[in-house]
């Protein structure tokens, strides 16, 4: 980390504020896919639940994005936007995702849309829950935190669970696993959308989605490493979390739904 990290690099600031956006957009993507199925049911309860679900899938990711883009904490490591601009980008991108889904998928097989939506939603929720739990258990300080505060004696290996024992670390300073890496590699779950393509195009669609998602995750994970936000083991564990859920969850979903 000492050899490659530049804690004030522009790429690091960009990835801090905007790197996980595509991962967060899995929320409105999955919400829209499930919405099409539920709203098409005759049961009024399903229709009401569909609208509640689509609102939640827009509001929650939008809120997280606005918070990250307009955060007043750690501004030396990020690009802080004005609140109006952050709201425009955050909620605008969520609404845009829903509109893209409407024009691209509304006429697709409804049951298949439902399974794809449930799979993607489960991946991002499980990834978020796992990374949050592990950050609390491991509690390892970020490299840049130790560098700025000259406290390398606080360094621990990722398998040494220290949790909150030192009483100093907030979520902004916890290093392992990388939340950005876990969220970005969760975008591998969009490979399930290849099932919506024509049979002769499914393999090519899967390959394109895999390459784009993996490249996105790799770019963000690398920038988190080179900006001193994480150690290699942090981004590796985060990438593993997002990738494993992206593979396992859709397989289970298509078997039981």
PDB file of C-alpha atoms in Angstrom:
ATOM      1  CA  UNK A   1       0.000   0.000   0.000  1.00  0.00           C
ATOM      2  CA  UNK A   2       2.828   2.420   0.801  1.00  0.00           C
ATOM      3  CA  UNK A   3       4.270   1.918  -2.673  1.00  0.00           C
ATOM      4  CA  UNK A   4       1.094   2.406  -4.732  1.00  0.00           C
ATOM      5  CA  UNK A   5      -1.315   4.483  -2.660  1.00  0.00           C
ATOM      6  CA  UNK A   6      -2.049   8.132  -3.391  1.00  0.00           C
ATOM      7  CA  UNK A   7      -4.720   9.041  -0.860  1.00  0.00           C
ATOM      8  CA  UNK A   8      -5.566  12.345  -2.565  1.00  0.00           C
ATOM      9  CA  UNK A   9      -5.706  11.062  -6.156  1.00  0.00           C
ATOM     10  CA  UNK A  10      -8.501  12.252  -8.450  1.00  0.00           C
ATOM     11  CA  UNK A  11      -9.414   8.694  -9.425  1.00  0.00           C
ATOM     12  CA  UNK A  12      -9.776   7.835  -5.749  1.00  0.00           C
ATOM     13  CA  UNK A  13     -12.064  10.801  -5.156  1.00  0.00           C
ATOM     14  CA  UNK A  14     -14.201   9.871  -8.162  1.00  0.00           C
ATOM     15  CA  UNK A  15     -14.553   6.256  -7.070  1.00  0.00           C
ATOM     16  CA  UNK A  16     -15.335   7.340  -3.496  1.00  0.00           C
ATOM     17  CA  UNK A  17     -18.269   9.496  -4.576  1.00  0.00           C
ATOM     18  CA  UNK A  18     -19.484   7.858  -7.785  1.00  0.00           C
ATOM     19  CA  UNK A  19     -17.839   4.430  -8.047  1.00  0.00           C
ATOM     20  CA  UNK A  20     -20.699   2.356  -6.650  1.00  0.00           C
ATOM     21  CA  UNK A  21     -23.523   4.102  -8.543  1.00  0.00           C
ATOM     22  CA  UNK A  22     -24.089   1.272 -11.024  1.00  0.00           C
ATOM     23  CA  UNK A  23     -24.221  -1.151  -8.109  1.00  0.00           C
ATOM     24  CA  UNK A  24     -26.868   0.929  -6.370  1.00  0.00           C
ATOM     25  CA  UNK A  25     -28.890   1.033  -9.586  1.00  0.00           C
ATOM     26  CA  UNK A  26     -29.462  -2.686  -9.167  1.00  0.00           C
ATOM     27  CA  UNK A  27     -32.155  -1.511  -6.741  1.00  0.00           C
ATOM     28  CA  UNK A  28     -34.438   0.253  -9.233  1.00  0.00           C
ATOM     29  CA  UNK A  29     -33.555  -2.347 -11.879  1.00  0.00           C
ATOM     30  CA  UNK A  30     -34.758  -5.237  -9.739  1.00  0.00           C
ATOM     31  CA  UNK A  31     -37.702  -3.210  -8.451  1.00  0.00           C
ATOM     32  CA  UNK A  32     -38.888  -2.459 -11.972  1.00  0.00           C
ATOM     33  CA  UNK A  33     -38.626  -6.092 -13.074  1.00  0.00           C
ATOM     34  CA  UNK A  34     -40.668  -7.323 -10.104  1.00  0.00           C
ATOM     35  CA  UNK A  35     -43.110  -4.430 -10.568  1.00  0.00           C
ATOM     36  CA  UNK A  36     -44.005  -5.515 -14.101  1.00  0.00           C
ATOM     37  CA  UNK A  37     -44.988  -8.951 -12.838  1.00  0.00           C
ATOM     38  CA  UNK A  38     -46.918  -7.882  -9.730  1.00  0.00           C
ATOM     39  CA  UNK A  39     -48.717  -4.995 -11.411  1.00  0.00           C
ATOM     40  CA  UNK A  40     -49.934  -7.381 -14.107  1.00  0.00           C
ATOM     41  CA  UNK A  41     -51.725  -9.545 -11.543  1.00  0.00           C
ATOM     42  CA  UNK A  42     -55.481  -9.202 -11.055  1.00  0.00           C
ATOM     43  CA  UNK A  43     -55.175  -9.161  -7.271  1.00  0.00           C
ATOM     44  CA  UNK A  44     -55.406  -5.568  -6.031  1.00  0.00           C
ATOM     45  CA  UNK A  45     -53.034  -6.342  -3.144  1.00  0.00           C
ATOM     46  CA  UNK A  46     -50.349  -7.358  -5.628  1.00  0.00           C
ATOM     47  CA  UNK A  47     -50.835  -4.112  -7.542  1.00  0.00           C
ATOM     48  CA  UNK A  48     -50.564  -1.999  -4.376  1.00  0.00           C
ATOM     49  CA  UNK A  49     -47.483  -3.911  -3.260  1.00  0.00           C
ATOM     50  CA  UNK A  50     -45.974  -3.414  -6.726  1.00  0.00           C
ATOM     51  CA  UNK A  51     -46.202   0.372  -6.397  1.00  0.00           C
ATOM     52  CA  UNK A  52     -44.851   0.326  -2.840  1.00  0.00           C
ATOM     53  CA  UNK A  53     -41.948  -1.817  -3.991  1.00  0.00           C
ATOM     54  CA  UNK A  54     -41.035   0.380  -6.953  1.00  0.00           C
ATOM     55  CA  UNK A  55     -41.098   3.472  -4.747  1.00  0.00           C
ATOM     56  CA  UNK A  56     -38.802   1.836  -2.185  1.00  0.00           C
ATOM     57  CA  UNK A  57     -36.442   0.634  -4.926  1.00  0.00           C
ATOM     58  CA  UNK A  58     -36.117   4.228  -6.140  1.00  0.00           C
ATOM     59  CA  UNK A  59     -36.066   6.109  -2.848  1.00  0.00           C
ATOM     60  CA  UNK A  60     -33.574   3.985  -0.896  1.00  0.00           C
ATOM     61  CA  UNK A  61     -30.767   3.714  -3.504  1.00  0.00           C
ATOM     62  CA  UNK A  62     -31.354   7.350  -4.428  1.00  0.00           C
ATOM     63  CA  UNK A  63     -30.936   8.385  -0.806  1.00  0.00           C
ATOM     64  CA  UNK A  64     -27.688   6.414  -0.475  1.00  0.00           C
ATOM     65  CA  UNK A  65     -26.288   7.949  -3.666  1.00  0.00           C
ATOM     66  CA  UNK A  66     -27.237  11.478  -2.600  1.00  0.00           C
ATOM     67  CA  UNK A  67     -25.595  10.904   0.776  1.00  0.00           C
ATOM     68  CA  UNK A  68     -22.354   9.698  -0.807  1.00  0.00           C
ATOM     69  CA  UNK A  69     -22.190  12.394  -3.486  1.00  0.00           C
ATOM     70  CA  UNK A  70     -22.964  15.273  -1.122  1.00  0.00           C
ATOM     71  CA  UNK A  71     -21.222  13.978   2.006  1.00  0.00           C
ATOM     72  CA  UNK A  72     -19.537  16.643   4.108  1.00  0.00           C
ATOM     73  CA  UNK A  73     -17.301  14.059   5.803  1.00  0.00           C
ATOM     74  CA  UNK A  74     -13.987  12.940   4.328  1.00  0.00           C
ATOM     75  CA  UNK A  75     -14.253  15.595   1.595  1.00  0.00           C
ATOM     76  CA  UNK A  76     -10.471  15.459   1.129  1.00  0.00           C
ATOM     77  CA  UNK A  77     -10.991  11.932  -0.207  1.00  0.00           C
ATOM     78  CA  UNK A  78     -14.106  12.573  -2.274  1.00  0.00           C
ATOM     79  CA  UNK A  79     -15.869  14.987  -4.615  1.00  0.00           C
ATOM     80  CA  UNK A  80     -18.702  16.659  -2.736  1.00  0.00           C
ATOM     81  CA  UNK A  81     -21.573  17.934  -4.890  1.00  0.00           C
ATOM     82  CA  UNK A  82     -24.238  20.427  -3.940  1.00  0.00           C
ATOM     83  CA  UNK A  83     -27.415  18.834  -2.582  1.00  0.00           C
ATOM     84  CA  UNK A  84     -29.579  19.827  -5.608  1.00  0.00           C
ATOM     85  CA  UNK A  85     -27.077  18.347  -8.058  1.00  0.00           C
ATOM     86  CA  UNK A  86     -26.683  15.197  -5.953  1.00  0.00           C
ATOM     87  CA  UNK A  87     -30.478  14.772  -5.857  1.00  0.00           C
ATOM     88  CA  UNK A  88     -30.675  15.281  -9.611  1.00  0.00           C
ATOM     89  CA  UNK A  89     -28.019  12.648 -10.343  1.00  0.00           C
ATOM     90  CA  UNK A  90     -29.116  10.182  -7.656  1.00  0.00           C
ATOM     91  CA  UNK A  91     -32.858  10.124  -8.186  1.00  0.00           C
ATOM     92  CA  UNK A  92     -32.569  10.955 -11.871  1.00  0.00           C
ATOM     93  CA  UNK A  93     -30.457   7.860 -12.494  1.00  0.00           C
ATOM     94  CA  UNK A  94     -32.924   5.710 -10.514  1.00  0.00           C
ATOM     95  CA  UNK A  95     -35.896   6.983 -12.496  1.00  0.00           C
ATOM     96  CA  UNK A  96     -33.927   6.639 -15.730  1.00  0.00           C
ATOM     97  CA  UNK A  97     -33.181   2.997 -14.902  1.00  0.00           C
ATOM     98  CA  UNK A  98     -36.887   2.312 -14.396  1.00  0.00           C
ATOM     99  CA  UNK A  99     -37.745   3.971 -17.716  1.00  0.00           C
ATOM    100  CA  UNK A 100     -35.100   1.935 -19.546  1.00  0.00           C
ATOM    101  CA  UNK A 101     -36.557  -1.237 -18.017  1.00  0.00           C
ATOM    102  CA  UNK A 102     -40.046  -0.171 -19.103  1.00  0.00           C
ATOM    103  CA  UNK A 103     -39.070   0.277 -22.721  1.00  0.00           C
ATOM    104  CA  UNK A 104     -36.776  -2.775 -22.862  1.00  0.00           C
ATOM    105  CA  UNK A 105     -38.497  -5.428 -20.753  1.00  0.00           C
ATOM    106  CA  UNK A 106     -42.196  -4.651 -20.229  1.00  0.00           C
ATOM    107  CA  UNK A 107     -43.297  -7.054 -22.975  1.00  0.00           C
ATOM    108  CA  UNK A 108     -40.995  -9.895 -21.865  1.00  0.00           C
ATOM    109  CA  UNK A 109     -42.117 -13.050 -20.087  1.00  0.00           C
ATOM    110  CA  UNK A 110     -43.593 -11.777 -16.815  1.00  0.00           C
ATOM    111  CA  UNK A 111     -42.626 -14.756 -14.660  1.00  0.00           C
ATOM    112  CA  UNK A 112     -39.077 -14.618 -15.985  1.00  0.00           C
ATOM    113  CA  UNK A 113     -38.916 -10.909 -15.181  1.00  0.00           C
ATOM    114  CA  UNK A 114     -40.065 -11.652 -11.642  1.00  0.00           C
ATOM    115  CA  UNK A 115     -37.382 -14.296 -11.064  1.00  0.00           C
ATOM    116  CA  UNK A 116     -34.666 -12.071 -12.535  1.00  0.00           C
ATOM    117  CA  UNK A 117     -35.792  -9.148 -10.383  1.00  0.00           C
ATOM    118  CA  UNK A 118     -35.933 -11.207  -7.199  1.00  0.00           C
ATOM    119  CA  UNK A 119     -32.481 -12.650  -7.939  1.00  0.00           C
ATOM    120  CA  UNK A 120     -30.850  -9.246  -8.455  1.00  0.00           C
ATOM    121  CA  UNK A 121     -32.576  -7.754  -5.388  1.00  0.00           C
ATOM    122  CA  UNK A 122     -31.477 -10.668  -3.198  1.00  0.00           C
ATOM    123  CA  UNK A 123     -27.870 -10.358  -4.416  1.00  0.00           C
ATOM    124  CA  UNK A 124     -27.543  -6.669  -3.566  1.00  0.00           C
ATOM    125  CA  UNK A 125     -29.332  -7.023  -0.195  1.00  0.00           C
ATOM    126  CA  UNK A 126     -27.263 -10.037   0.874  1.00  0.00           C
ATOM    127  CA  UNK A 127     -24.082  -8.330  -0.272  1.00  0.00           C
ATOM    128  CA  UNK A 128     -24.934  -5.206   1.714  1.00  0.00           C
ATOM    129  CA  UNK A 129     -25.829  -7.200   4.840  1.00  0.00           C
ATOM    130  CA  UNK A 130     -22.662  -9.314   4.650  1.00  0.00           C
ATOM    131  CA  UNK A 131     -20.257  -6.428   4.117  1.00  0.00           C
ATOM    132  CA  UNK A 132     -21.867  -4.432   6.931  1.00  0.00           C
ATOM    133  CA  UNK A 133     -21.647  -7.352   9.366  1.00  0.00           C
ATOM    134  CA  UNK A 134     -18.028  -8.126   8.476  1.00  0.00           C
ATOM    135  CA  UNK A 135     -16.954  -4.490   8.796  1.00  0.00           C
ATOM    136  CA  UNK A 136     -18.266  -4.499  12.358  1.00  0.00           C
ATOM    137  CA  UNK A 137     -16.637  -7.830  13.183  1.00  0.00           C
ATOM    138  CA  UNK A 138     -13.233  -7.159  11.634  1.00  0.00           C
ATOM    139  CA  UNK A 139     -12.945  -3.437  12.315  1.00  0.00           C
ATOM    140  CA  UNK A 140      -9.610  -3.037  10.541  1.00  0.00           C
ATOM    141  CA  UNK A 141      -8.602   0.619   9.988  1.00  0.00           C
ATOM    142  CA  UNK A 142      -8.152   1.927   6.460  1.00  0.00           C
ATOM    143  CA  UNK A 143      -4.598   2.469   5.250  1.00  0.00           C
ATOM    144  CA  UNK A 144      -5.142   6.204   4.764  1.00  0.00           C
ATOM    145  CA  UNK A 145      -6.603   6.483   8.278  1.00  0.00           C
ATOM    146  CA  UNK A 146      -3.448   4.967   9.753  1.00  0.00           C
ATOM    147  CA  UNK A 147      -1.234   7.065   7.482  1.00  0.00           C
ATOM    148  CA  UNK A 148      -2.861  10.394   8.389  1.00  0.00           C
ATOM    149  CA  UNK A 149      -3.079   9.564  12.106  1.00  0.00           C
ATOM    150  CA  UNK A 150       0.345   7.861  12.251  1.00  0.00           C
ATOM    151  CA  UNK A 151      -1.095   4.808  13.986  1.00  0.00           C
ATOM    152  CA  UNK A 152       0.160   1.812  12.010  1.00  0.00           C
ATOM    153  CA  UNK A 153       0.322  -0.069  15.301  1.00  0.00           C
ATOM    154  CA  UNK A 154      -3.464  -0.450  14.923  1.00  0.00           C
ATOM    155  CA  UNK A 155      -3.047  -2.569  11.780  1.00  0.00           C
ATOM    156  CA  UNK A 156      -4.570  -6.052  11.932  1.00  0.00           C
ATOM    157  CA  UNK A 157      -4.833  -8.898   9.456  1.00  0.00           C
ATOM    158  CA  UNK A 158      -8.317  -9.400   8.069  1.00  0.00           C
ATOM    159  CA  UNK A 159      -8.835 -12.628  10.028  1.00  0.00           C
ATOM    160  CA  UNK A 160      -8.123 -10.935  13.363  1.00  0.00           C
ATOM    161  CA  UNK A 161     -11.558  -9.853  14.593  1.00  0.00           C
ATOM    162  CA  UNK A 162     -11.208  -6.728  16.713  1.00  0.00           C
ATOM    163  CA  UNK A 163     -14.624  -5.182  16.131  1.00  0.00           C
ATOM    164  CA  UNK A 164     -15.191  -2.015  18.144  1.00  0.00           C
ATOM    165  CA  UNK A 165     -12.648  -2.676  20.892  1.00  0.00           C
ATOM    166  CA  UNK A 166     -10.580   0.420  20.172  1.00  0.00           C
ATOM    167  CA  UNK A 167     -13.639   2.672  20.243  1.00  0.00           C
ATOM    168  CA  UNK A 168     -12.281   4.954  17.506  1.00  0.00           C
ATOM    169  CA  UNK A 169     -13.474   3.580  14.211  1.00  0.00           C
ATOM    170  CA  UNK A 170     -16.676   4.750  12.578  1.00  0.00           C
ATOM    171  CA  UNK A 171     -17.948   3.204   9.346  1.00  0.00           C
ATOM    172  CA  UNK A 172     -15.968   5.830   7.425  1.00  0.00           C
ATOM    173  CA  UNK A 173     -12.698   4.322   8.674  1.00  0.00           C
ATOM    174  CA  UNK A 174     -13.463   0.581   8.554  1.00  0.00           C
ATOM    175  CA  UNK A 175     -11.534  -1.116   5.819  1.00  0.00           C
ATOM    176  CA  UNK A 176     -12.473  -4.778   5.468  1.00  0.00           C
ATOM    177  CA  UNK A 177     -14.243  -5.821   3.349  1.00  0.00           C
ATOM    178  CA  UNK A 178     -14.507  -3.155   0.668  1.00  0.00           C
ATOM    179  CA  UNK A 179     -18.143  -2.097   0.351  1.00  0.00           C
ATOM    180  CA  UNK A 180     -17.475  -0.554  -3.054  1.00  0.00           C
ATOM    181  CA  UNK A 181     -15.954  -3.789  -4.359  1.00  0.00           C
ATOM    182  CA  UNK A 182     -18.787  -5.929  -2.985  1.00  0.00           C
ATOM    183  CA  UNK A 183     -21.433  -3.616  -4.441  1.00  0.00           C
ATOM    184  CA  UNK A 184     -19.740  -3.286  -7.822  1.00  0.00           C
ATOM    185  CA  UNK A 185     -19.119  -7.009  -8.251  1.00  0.00           C
ATOM    186  CA  UNK A 186     -22.766  -7.597  -7.344  1.00  0.00           C
ATOM    187  CA  UNK A 187     -23.532  -6.188 -10.793  1.00  0.00           C
ATOM    188  CA  UNK A 188     -22.470  -9.596 -12.134  1.00  0.00           C
ATOM    189  CA  UNK A 189     -26.011 -10.592 -11.159  1.00  0.00           C
ATOM    190  CA  UNK A 190     -27.331  -8.792 -14.258  1.00  0.00           C
ATOM    191  CA  UNK A 191     -26.098 -11.777 -16.273  1.00  0.00           C
ATOM    192  CA  UNK A 192     -29.501 -13.330 -15.479  1.00  0.00           C
ATOM    193  CA  UNK A 193     -31.008 -10.778 -17.874  1.00  0.00           C
ATOM    194  CA  UNK A 194     -29.488 -12.773 -20.728  1.00  0.00           C
ATOM    195  CA  UNK A 195     -32.366 -15.222 -20.216  1.00  0.00           C
ATOM    196  CA  UNK A 196     -34.656 -12.513 -21.584  1.00  0.00           C
ATOM    197  CA  UNK A 197     -32.808 -12.503 -24.904  1.00  0.00           C
ATOM    198  CA  UNK A 198     -33.633 -14.774 -27.829  1.00  0.00           C
ATOM    199  CA  UNK A 199     -32.204 -18.301 -27.327  1.00  0.00           C
ATOM    200  CA  UNK A 200     -29.623 -17.904 -30.086  1.00  0.00           C
ATOM    201  CA  UNK A 201     -28.355 -14.666 -28.525  1.00  0.00           C
ATOM    202  CA  UNK A 202     -28.271 -15.694 -24.853  1.00  0.00           C
ATOM    203  CA  UNK A 203     -24.641 -16.855 -24.799  1.00  0.00           C
ATOM    204  CA  UNK A 204     -23.378 -13.676 -26.448  1.00  0.00           C
ATOM    205  CA  UNK A 205     -25.521 -11.517 -24.178  1.00  0.00           C
ATOM    206  CA  UNK A 206     -24.191 -13.354 -21.110  1.00  0.00           C
ATOM    207  CA  UNK A 207     -20.619 -12.808 -22.249  1.00  0.00           C
ATOM    208  CA  UNK A 208     -21.156  -9.090 -22.877  1.00  0.00           C
ATOM    209  CA  UNK A 209     -22.851  -8.575 -19.509  1.00  0.00           C
ATOM    210  CA  UNK A 210     -20.113 -10.533 -17.737  1.00  0.00           C
ATOM    211  CA  UNK A 211     -17.261  -8.610 -19.365  1.00  0.00           C
ATOM    212  CA  UNK A 212     -18.869  -5.218 -18.691  1.00  0.00           C
ATOM    213  CA  UNK A 213     -19.766  -6.041 -15.067  1.00  0.00           C
ATOM    214  CA  UNK A 214     -16.396  -7.610 -14.266  1.00  0.00           C
ATOM    215  CA  UNK A 215     -14.473  -4.737 -15.866  1.00  0.00           C
ATOM    216  CA  UNK A 216     -16.557  -2.226 -13.894  1.00  0.00           C
ATOM    217  CA  UNK A 217     -15.907  -4.033 -10.618  1.00  0.00           C
ATOM    218  CA  UNK A 218     -12.211  -4.400 -11.363  1.00  0.00           C
ATOM    219  CA  UNK A 219     -11.773  -0.699 -12.206  1.00  0.00           C
ATOM    220  CA  UNK A 220     -13.499   0.496  -9.037  1.00  0.00           C
ATOM    221  CA  UNK A 221     -11.744  -2.075  -6.836  1.00  0.00           C
ATOM    222  CA  UNK A 222      -8.360  -1.035  -8.248  1.00  0.00           C
ATOM    223  CA  UNK A 223      -9.072   2.648  -7.641  1.00  0.00           C
ATOM    224  CA  UNK A 224     -10.038   1.893  -4.044  1.00  0.00           C
ATOM    225  CA  UNK A 225      -6.724   0.111  -3.588  1.00  0.00           C
ATOM    226  CA  UNK A 226      -4.570   2.785  -5.224  1.00  0.00           C
ATOM    227  CA  UNK A 227      -6.278   5.588  -3.280  1.00  0.00           C
ATOM    228  CA  UNK A 228      -5.391   4.041   0.070  1.00  0.00           C
ATOM    229  CA  UNK A 229      -9.026   3.401   0.969  1.00  0.00           C
ATOM    230  CA  UNK A 230      -8.411  -0.349   1.199  1.00  0.00           C
ATOM    231  CA  UNK A 231      -5.815  -3.082   1.353  1.00  0.00           C
ATOM    232  CA  UNK A 232      -5.680  -5.778  -1.329  1.00  0.00           C
ATOM    233  CA  UNK A 233      -7.366  -8.289   0.965  1.00  0.00           C
ATOM    234  CA  UNK A 234     -10.220  -5.809   1.528  1.00  0.00           C
ATOM    235  CA  UNK A 235     -11.094  -5.445  -2.138  1.00  0.00           C
ATOM    236  CA  UNK A 236     -10.473  -9.149  -2.716  1.00  0.00           C
ATOM    237  CA  UNK A 237     -12.936 -10.148  -0.002  1.00  0.00           C
ATOM    238  CA  UNK A 238     -15.460  -7.563  -1.202  1.00  0.00           C
ATOM    239  CA  UNK A 239     -15.178  -8.829  -4.781  1.00  0.00           C
ATOM    240  CA  UNK A 240     -15.606 -12.405  -3.555  1.00  0.00           C
ATOM    241  CA  UNK A 241     -18.770 -11.520  -1.638  1.00  0.00           C
ATOM    242  CA  UNK A 242     -20.410  -9.786  -4.602  1.00  0.00           C
ATOM    243  CA  UNK A 243     -19.331 -12.458  -7.084  1.00  0.00           C
ATOM    244  CA  UNK A 244     -20.414 -15.456  -4.999  1.00  0.00           C
ATOM    245  CA  UNK A 245     -23.867 -14.066  -4.360  1.00  0.00           C
ATOM    246  CA  UNK A 246     -24.204 -13.187  -8.049  1.00  0.00           C
ATOM    247  CA  UNK A 247     -23.569 -16.827  -8.958  1.00  0.00           C
ATOM    248  CA  UNK A 248     -25.335 -18.685  -6.152  1.00  0.00           C
ATOM    249  CA  UNK A 249     -28.512 -16.645  -5.675  1.00  0.00           C
ATOM    250  CA  UNK A 250     -29.814 -16.768  -9.282  1.00  0.00           C
ATOM    251  CA  UNK A 251     -29.220 -20.540  -9.418  1.00  0.00           C
ATOM    252  CA  UNK A 252     -31.298 -21.024  -6.257  1.00  0.00           C
ATOM    253  CA  UNK A 253     -33.975 -18.568  -7.419  1.00  0.00           C
ATOM    254  CA  UNK A 254     -34.527 -20.304 -10.743  1.00  0.00           C
ATOM    255  CA  UNK A 255     -34.833 -23.656  -8.969  1.00  0.00           C
ATOM    256  CA  UNK A 256     -37.371 -22.675  -6.329  1.00  0.00           C
ATOM    257  CA  UNK A 257     -39.464 -20.005  -8.109  1.00  0.00           C
TER     258      UNK A 257
END
